[in-house]
Short mmCIF file of C-alpha atoms in Angstrom, two decimals:
data_model
loop_
_atom_site.label_atom_id
_atom_site.label_comp_id
_atom_site.label_asym_id
_atom_site.label_seq_id
_atom_site.Cartn_x
_atom_site.Cartn_y
_atom_site.Cartn_z
CA MET A 3 21.94 -42.35 18.64
CA THR A 4 18.92 -40.38 17.39
CA ILE A 5 15.55 -41.63 18.71
CA THR A 6 12.89 -41.64 15.65
CA SER A 7 9.03 -41.92 15.77
CA ARG A 8 9.69 -45.50 14.45
CA ASP A 9 11.59 -46.54 17.55
CA VAL A 10 8.36 -45.43 19.46
CA ALA A 11 6.14 -47.14 17.23
CA ARG A 12 7.91 -50.27 17.62
CA LEU A 13 8.17 -49.86 21.65
CA ALA A 14 4.12 -48.89 21.65
CA GLY A 15 3.38 -51.68 19.04
CA VAL A 16 1.59 -49.43 16.54
CA SER A 17 2.30 -47.95 13.49
CA GLN A 18 4.65 -45.05 12.58
CA PRO A 19 1.76 -42.76 11.17
CA THR A 20 -0.28 -43.72 14.62
CA VAL A 21 2.70 -42.16 16.59
CA SER A 22 2.45 -38.92 14.54
CA ARG A 23 -1.28 -38.64 15.02
CA ALA A 24 -1.31 -39.70 18.70
CA LEU A 25 1.70 -37.06 19.80
CA ARG A 26 -0.25 -34.30 18.06
CA GLY A 27 -3.57 -35.15 19.58
CA ASP A 28 -5.50 -36.27 16.52
CA ALA A 29 -9.08 -37.20 17.91
CA ARG A 30 -9.08 -40.41 15.71
CA VAL A 31 -6.43 -42.21 18.06
CA SER A 32 -8.16 -43.76 21.18
CA ALA A 33 -7.26 -42.62 24.60
CA ALA A 34 -5.40 -45.72 25.33
CA THR A 35 -3.35 -45.72 22.36
CA ARG A 36 -2.66 -42.39 22.93
CA GLU A 37 -1.38 -43.05 26.62
CA ARG A 38 0.87 -46.19 25.27
CA VAL A 39 2.57 -44.03 22.76
CA THR A 40 3.16 -40.98 25.21
CA ARG A 41 4.65 -43.66 27.61
CA ALA A 42 6.70 -44.96 24.87
CA ALA A 43 7.89 -41.67 23.98
CA ASP A 44 8.89 -40.64 27.37
CA ALA A 45 10.73 -43.71 28.08
CA LEU A 46 12.75 -43.44 24.96
CA GLY A 47 13.16 -39.41 25.38
CA TYR A 48 11.71 -38.84 22.05
CA VAL A 49 11.05 -35.19 20.79
CA PRO A 50 8.82 -34.73 17.75
CA SER A 51 10.58 -32.83 14.77
CA GLU A 52 8.67 -29.60 14.07
CA ALA A 53 10.33 -29.87 10.77
CA GLY A 54 8.74 -33.28 10.03
CA ARG A 55 5.52 -32.11 11.45
CA SER A 56 5.33 -28.98 9.26
CA LEU A 57 5.71 -31.04 6.15
CA VAL A 58 2.54 -33.04 7.23
CA THR A 59 0.45 -30.04 8.71
CA ARG A 60 1.88 -27.52 6.49
CA ARG A 61 1.99 -25.39 9.67
CA THR A 62 5.07 -24.45 11.50
CA ARG A 63 3.37 -23.84 14.94
CA ARG A 64 5.27 -20.26 15.03
CA ILE A 65 3.78 -16.97 15.50
CA GLY A 66 5.75 -13.71 14.92
CA THR A 67 5.16 -10.67 17.04
CA VAL A 68 6.25 -7.33 15.69
CA VAL A 69 7.17 -4.58 18.31
CA THR A 70 9.14 -1.52 17.23
CA ASP A 71 8.92 0.12 20.89
CA LEU A 72 10.30 -2.62 23.26
CA ALA A 73 11.68 -0.24 25.54
CA ASN A 74 8.42 1.24 26.59
CA PRO A 75 7.56 -0.47 29.91
CA PHE A 76 3.90 -1.07 28.73
CA TYR A 77 4.59 -3.61 25.79
CA PRO A 78 6.42 -6.34 28.25
CA HIS A 79 3.12 -6.78 29.96
CA LEU A 80 1.43 -7.75 26.83
CA VAL A 81 4.31 -9.90 25.60
CA GLY A 82 3.96 -12.34 28.57
CA PRO A 83 0.22 -13.27 28.60
CA LEU A 84 0.32 -13.29 24.76
CA HIS A 85 3.24 -15.81 24.82
CA ASP A 86 1.39 -18.06 27.39
CA GLU A 87 -1.87 -17.94 25.28
CA LEU A 88 0.14 -19.21 22.24
CA GLU A 89 1.87 -21.86 24.33
CA ARG A 90 -1.29 -23.17 25.51
CA HIS A 91 -2.72 -23.71 22.05
CA GLY A 92 0.80 -25.26 20.96
CA TYR A 93 2.46 -22.29 19.09
CA ARG A 94 5.80 -20.93 19.61
CA MET A 95 6.23 -17.08 19.75
CA MET A 96 8.97 -15.40 18.06
CA MET A 97 9.89 -11.62 18.71
CA PHE A 98 10.67 -9.27 15.65
CA ALA A 99 11.81 -6.13 17.46
CA GLU A 100 12.03 -3.74 14.66
CA ARG A 101 13.00 -0.11 14.55
CA SER A 102 9.76 0.16 11.70
CA ASP A 103 7.80 -1.59 9.68
CA SER A 104 10.46 -1.87 7.05
CA LYS A 105 10.87 -3.80 3.82
CA VAL A 106 13.45 -6.08 5.63
CA ALA A 107 10.80 -6.83 8.61
CA THR A 108 8.62 -7.76 5.61
CA GLU A 109 10.58 -10.45 4.03
CA ARG A 110 11.45 -11.87 7.37
CA LEU A 111 7.78 -12.50 7.99
CA LEU A 112 6.91 -13.74 4.83
CA ASP A 113 9.77 -16.50 4.52
CA GLY A 114 7.43 -19.14 5.34
CA SER A 115 8.53 -19.78 8.76
CA LEU A 116 5.47 -18.56 10.24
CA ASP A 117 1.76 -19.20 10.55
CA GLY A 118 0.55 -15.83 11.54
CA VAL A 119 1.59 -12.24 12.91
CA VAL A 120 0.76 -10.01 15.89
CA LEU A 121 1.10 -6.74 15.21
CA MET A 122 1.63 -4.39 18.47
CA THR A 123 2.56 -1.27 17.29
CA SER A 124 1.60 -0.68 13.67
CA LYS A 125 1.23 2.94 12.58
CA ILE A 126 -1.74 4.19 10.69
CA ASP A 127 0.11 4.43 7.24
CA SER A 128 2.06 1.18 7.85
CA MET A 129 2.08 -0.98 4.49
CA LEU A 130 2.79 -4.21 6.36
CA PRO A 131 -1.00 -5.32 7.19
CA ALA A 132 -1.81 -4.86 3.45
CA GLU A 133 1.26 -6.96 2.47
CA LEU A 134 0.39 -9.63 4.42
CA THR A 135 -3.18 -9.96 3.47
CA ARG A 136 -2.05 -9.73 -0.10
CA ARG A 137 0.28 -12.75 0.94
CA GLY A 138 -2.47 -14.67 2.91
CA LEU A 139 -0.57 -14.62 6.20
CA PRO A 140 -3.11 -14.39 9.01
CA TYR A 141 -2.31 -11.30 11.38
CA VAL A 142 -4.29 -9.79 14.13
CA PHE A 143 -3.36 -6.13 15.78
CA LEU A 144 -2.79 -5.98 19.43
CA ASN A 145 -3.37 -2.52 21.17
CA ARG A 146 -3.59 -0.94 17.85
CA GLU A 147 -5.98 -1.21 14.69
CA SER A 148 -5.64 -0.30 11.20
CA GLY A 149 -6.63 3.13 9.87
CA ASP A 150 -9.01 1.74 7.51
CA GLY A 151 -10.85 -0.80 9.97
CA ARG A 152 -9.41 -3.85 8.13
CA GLY A 153 -7.98 -6.79 10.13
CA ASP A 154 -8.91 -8.51 13.19
CA ALA A 155 -7.86 -6.71 16.47
CA ALA A 156 -7.77 -6.77 20.09
CA VAL A 157 -7.79 -3.47 21.64
CA VAL A 158 -9.28 -1.22 24.70
CA ASP A 159 -11.91 1.42 24.19
CA ASN A 160 -9.59 4.26 23.83
CA HIS A 161 -12.30 6.51 23.12
CA LEU A 162 -14.10 6.02 25.94
CA GLY A 163 -10.81 5.79 28.07
CA GLY A 164 -10.39 9.55 27.33
CA ARG A 165 -13.79 10.27 28.02
CA LEU A 166 -13.11 8.71 31.46
CA ALA A 167 -10.22 10.92 32.06
CA ALA A 168 -12.18 14.15 31.00
CA ASP A 169 -15.15 13.50 33.37
CA LEU A 170 -12.73 13.31 36.27
CA VAL A 171 -11.01 16.57 35.50
CA ALA A 172 -14.16 18.45 34.83
CA GLY A 173 -15.74 17.00 37.81
CA LEU A 174 -12.72 18.11 40.09
CA GLY A 175 -13.26 21.49 38.77
CA HIS A 176 -10.46 22.09 36.57
CA ARG A 177 -10.81 24.90 33.81
CA HIS A 178 -7.14 25.04 32.30
CA ILE A 179 -6.44 21.69 30.69
CA GLY A 180 -3.48 20.31 28.96
CA GLY A 181 -2.75 17.21 27.23
CA ILE A 182 0.56 15.45 26.22
CA PHE A 183 -1.27 12.91 23.80
CA GLY A 184 0.61 9.90 22.02
CA PRO A 185 1.29 9.93 18.29
CA GLN A 186 -1.04 11.13 15.86
CA ASP A 187 -0.05 8.46 13.45
CA THR A 188 -1.57 5.63 15.47
CA THR A 189 -5.31 4.95 16.49
CA THR A 190 -4.60 4.50 19.86
CA GLY A 191 -3.07 8.35 20.50
CA ARG A 192 -6.00 9.52 18.07
CA GLU A 193 -8.90 7.83 19.91
CA ARG A 194 -7.68 8.59 23.41
CA GLU A 195 -7.36 12.50 22.64
CA LEU A 196 -10.58 12.36 20.36
CA GLY A 197 -12.48 10.72 23.37
CA PHE A 198 -10.86 13.40 25.80
CA ARG A 199 -11.81 16.37 24.00
CA LEU A 200 -15.14 15.32 23.07
CA ALA A 201 -16.09 14.67 26.75
CA LEU A 202 -14.63 17.94 27.73
CA ALA A 203 -16.74 19.74 25.21
CA GLU A 204 -19.97 18.10 26.63
CA HIS A 205 -18.89 19.65 29.92
CA GLY A 206 -18.28 23.29 28.41
CA LEU A 207 -14.56 22.79 28.22
CA ALA A 208 -11.66 22.56 26.02
CA VAL A 209 -8.03 21.70 26.00
CA GLN A 210 -6.20 25.00 26.59
CA ALA A 211 -4.65 26.24 23.36
CA GLY A 212 -0.88 25.96 23.45
CA ALA A 213 -1.11 23.44 26.24
CA VAL A 214 -1.38 20.46 23.74
CA ARG A 215 1.49 18.22 22.56
CA HIS A 216 2.02 14.89 21.02
CA GLY A 217 5.20 12.77 21.33
CA PRO A 218 5.90 8.85 21.54
CA PHE A 219 4.30 6.54 24.29
CA ASP A 220 7.51 7.16 26.42
CA PHE A 221 9.28 8.66 29.72
CA ALA A 222 11.17 10.91 27.75
CA ALA A 223 8.21 12.48 25.80
CA GLY A 224 6.47 12.96 29.02
CA HIS A 225 9.57 14.68 30.67
CA ALA A 226 10.41 16.87 27.84
CA LEU A 227 6.90 18.22 26.79
CA LEU A 228 5.51 19.14 30.20
CA ALA A 229 7.51 22.07 30.37
CA GLU A 230 5.95 23.29 26.71
CA VAL A 231 2.69 22.46 28.13
CA LEU A 232 2.91 24.23 31.28
CA ALA A 233 4.20 27.30 29.49
CA ALA A 234 0.83 28.10 28.32
CA THR A 235 -0.90 31.10 29.84
CA PRO A 236 -2.70 30.84 31.91
CA ARG A 237 -0.61 27.68 33.20
CA PRO A 238 -2.53 24.51 33.04
CA THR A 239 -3.80 22.99 36.33
CA ALA A 240 -4.35 19.52 34.83
CA VAL A 241 -2.69 17.35 32.21
CA PHE A 242 -3.76 14.14 30.86
CA CYS A 243 -1.38 11.76 29.23
CA GLY A 244 -1.82 9.41 26.48
CA SER A 245 -0.05 6.39 28.51
CA ASP A 246 1.23 5.87 31.95
CA ALA A 247 4.86 6.19 30.72
CA ILE A 248 4.21 9.56 29.14
CA ALA A 249 2.54 10.67 32.78
CA ILE A 250 5.56 9.22 34.77
CA GLY A 251 7.70 11.23 32.75
CA ALA A 252 5.41 14.28 33.34
CA LEU A 253 5.49 13.30 37.07
CA ASN A 254 9.55 13.52 37.34
CA ALA A 255 9.34 16.90 35.23
CA ALA A 256 7.09 18.55 37.86
CA LEU A 257 9.04 17.22 40.67
CA GLY A 258 12.14 18.71 39.20
CA ALA A 259 10.29 22.18 38.26
CA GLY A 260 9.18 22.15 41.93
CA LEU A 261 5.42 21.79 41.35
CA ARG A 262 3.64 19.35 44.07
CA VAL A 263 1.36 16.59 42.55
CA PRO A 264 -1.56 16.79 43.04
CA GLU A 265 -1.72 20.12 45.10
CA ASP A 266 -0.43 22.40 42.15
CA LEU A 267 -0.84 19.85 39.05
CA THR A 268 -3.32 16.82 38.38
CA VAL A 269 -1.50 14.41 36.20
CA ILE A 270 -3.60 11.28 34.70
CA GLY A 271 -2.20 8.42 32.90
CA PHE A 272 -3.58 5.43 30.61
CA ASP A 273 -3.30 1.90 30.69
CA ASP A 274 -2.21 1.01 34.35
CA ILE A 275 0.90 -0.70 34.01
CA PRO A 276 2.21 -2.26 37.14
CA MET A 277 4.56 0.91 37.64
CA ALA A 278 1.45 3.01 37.90
CA SER A 279 0.68 1.55 41.00
CA TRP A 280 4.00 1.98 42.78
CA GLU A 281 4.15 4.18 46.03
CA ALA A 282 6.50 6.44 44.15
CA PHE A 283 3.98 7.34 41.66
CA ARG A 284 0.48 6.30 43.01
CA LEU A 285 -0.76 7.50 39.28
CA THR A 286 -4.41 8.15 38.64
CA THR A 287 -5.12 6.38 35.53
CA VAL A 288 -7.38 4.79 33.13
CA SER A 289 -6.90 1.03 33.65
CA HIS A 290 -7.70 -2.15 31.27
CA ASP A 291 -7.14 -5.76 31.47
CA LEU A 292 -3.90 -6.14 29.36
CA VAL A 293 -3.75 -10.09 30.14
CA GLU A 294 -7.39 -10.54 28.74
CA MET A 295 -6.41 -7.92 25.64
CA ALA A 296 -3.09 -9.99 24.90
CA ALA A 297 -4.96 -13.51 25.35
CA GLY A 298 -7.84 -12.44 23.03
CA ALA A 299 -5.52 -11.36 20.15
CA ALA A 300 -3.87 -14.90 20.31
CA ARG A 301 -7.59 -16.46 20.30
CA LEU A 302 -8.25 -14.38 17.06
CA LEU A 303 -5.26 -15.10 15.39
CA ILE A 304 -5.48 -18.88 15.96
CA GLY A 305 -9.19 -18.85 14.93
CA ARG A 306 -7.76 -17.44 11.63
CA ILE A 307 -5.24 -20.02 11.17
CA GLU A 308 -6.88 -23.28 12.40
CA THR A 309 -10.56 -22.50 11.18
CA GLU A 310 -11.41 -22.93 7.40
CA GLU A 311 -14.58 -21.07 7.94
CA ALA A 312 -12.74 -18.26 9.89
CA ARG A 313 -10.51 -17.72 6.99
CA ASP A 314 -13.76 -17.03 4.35
CA GLU A 315 -12.50 -13.86 2.73
CA GLY A 316 -16.50 -12.90 3.16
CA GLU A 317 -16.04 -12.57 6.86
CA GLY A 318 -15.32 -9.09 8.22
CA PRO A 319 -12.76 -8.18 10.71
CA ARG A 320 -13.14 -9.28 14.36
CA ARG A 321 -12.65 -7.32 17.39
CA VAL A 322 -11.99 -7.85 21.02
CA VAL A 323 -12.65 -4.83 22.70
CA SER A 324 -11.77 -4.08 26.58
CA VAL A 325 -13.90 -1.79 28.55
CA PRO A 326 -11.66 0.57 30.54
CA ARG A 327 -12.11 1.84 34.10
CA LEU A 328 -10.67 4.89 35.78
CA VAL A 329 -8.32 4.09 38.98
CA GLU A 330 -8.21 7.06 41.36
CA ARG A 331 -4.81 7.10 43.36
CA GLY A 332 -2.75 10.14 44.25
CA THR A 333 -2.05 12.51 41.12
CA HIS A 334 -5.64 14.13 41.09
CA ALA A 335 -6.96 16.61 43.23
CA GLY A 336 -9.02 20.25 42.31
CA PRO A 337 -7.46 23.25 41.18
CA PRO A 338 -5.13 25.20 43.54
CA ARG A 339 -6.88 28.16 45.11
#
């Protein structure tokens, strides 16, 4: 037999609307009544219907998260804390592991089943943010931003992170420097590269001509592109990688080529994923707080959904920016003599 809110109301000695208000935490219900209703619901094994709630509140309590690169070891470390923060506020997370920001993905996000969307891997030219705005569905960027500065975002200061890597390389005395940067159609890739290049210029240095490559933020890119970077003449003695995944791929390629890291080649990553600290890698990298960045994105989105004032069209985009720091481990040294 299905237990309903009316059964709970009879056992608790209150009205059915009071049961609904009490179980969703309505402040108008006294603490004593809320406790009585909760005890009755627990005794009967009653589980509130999300469908019924959504008819009343016009909210589904579901958040869609769009990731196009779930195989990248970076993103699982964002998904966990994002899920936890959304759950803490009473929201469920639904994962959309799409290959691209396709029309199919857009239709699935806009079918009325979601209260908001987290965009984790959007490209600069993606039309999805504009479509979400047009349809009035709140969204937030996580670890990315739009090319035009629209939309709330929780990000790391990628520009500063690139500068930190450049300062280390220059301070070690390297003069022949290469880069395996991220995709040029993402704000993450562009800003890390720009910060690195500008800081090198302040030291009177530049990324070596012919020693620059761009690719996905993954192991395969680092492994495949390191050989091309090292083919430049003279051979670079330091390589800055746009992500830890790229850097670990590059480390494996260097090992396969018979190079010693850091004696023959300095390799620096970005993100400080847990794998970077493994003894097998001991990667020197630019670190930032992944947990706080993910939680910040959740809070920004929930604010847009729940606060009428925050949804005022006159309010500009809001940003939560994590400050990066350099973590020095075992993959950096001065240039070989």
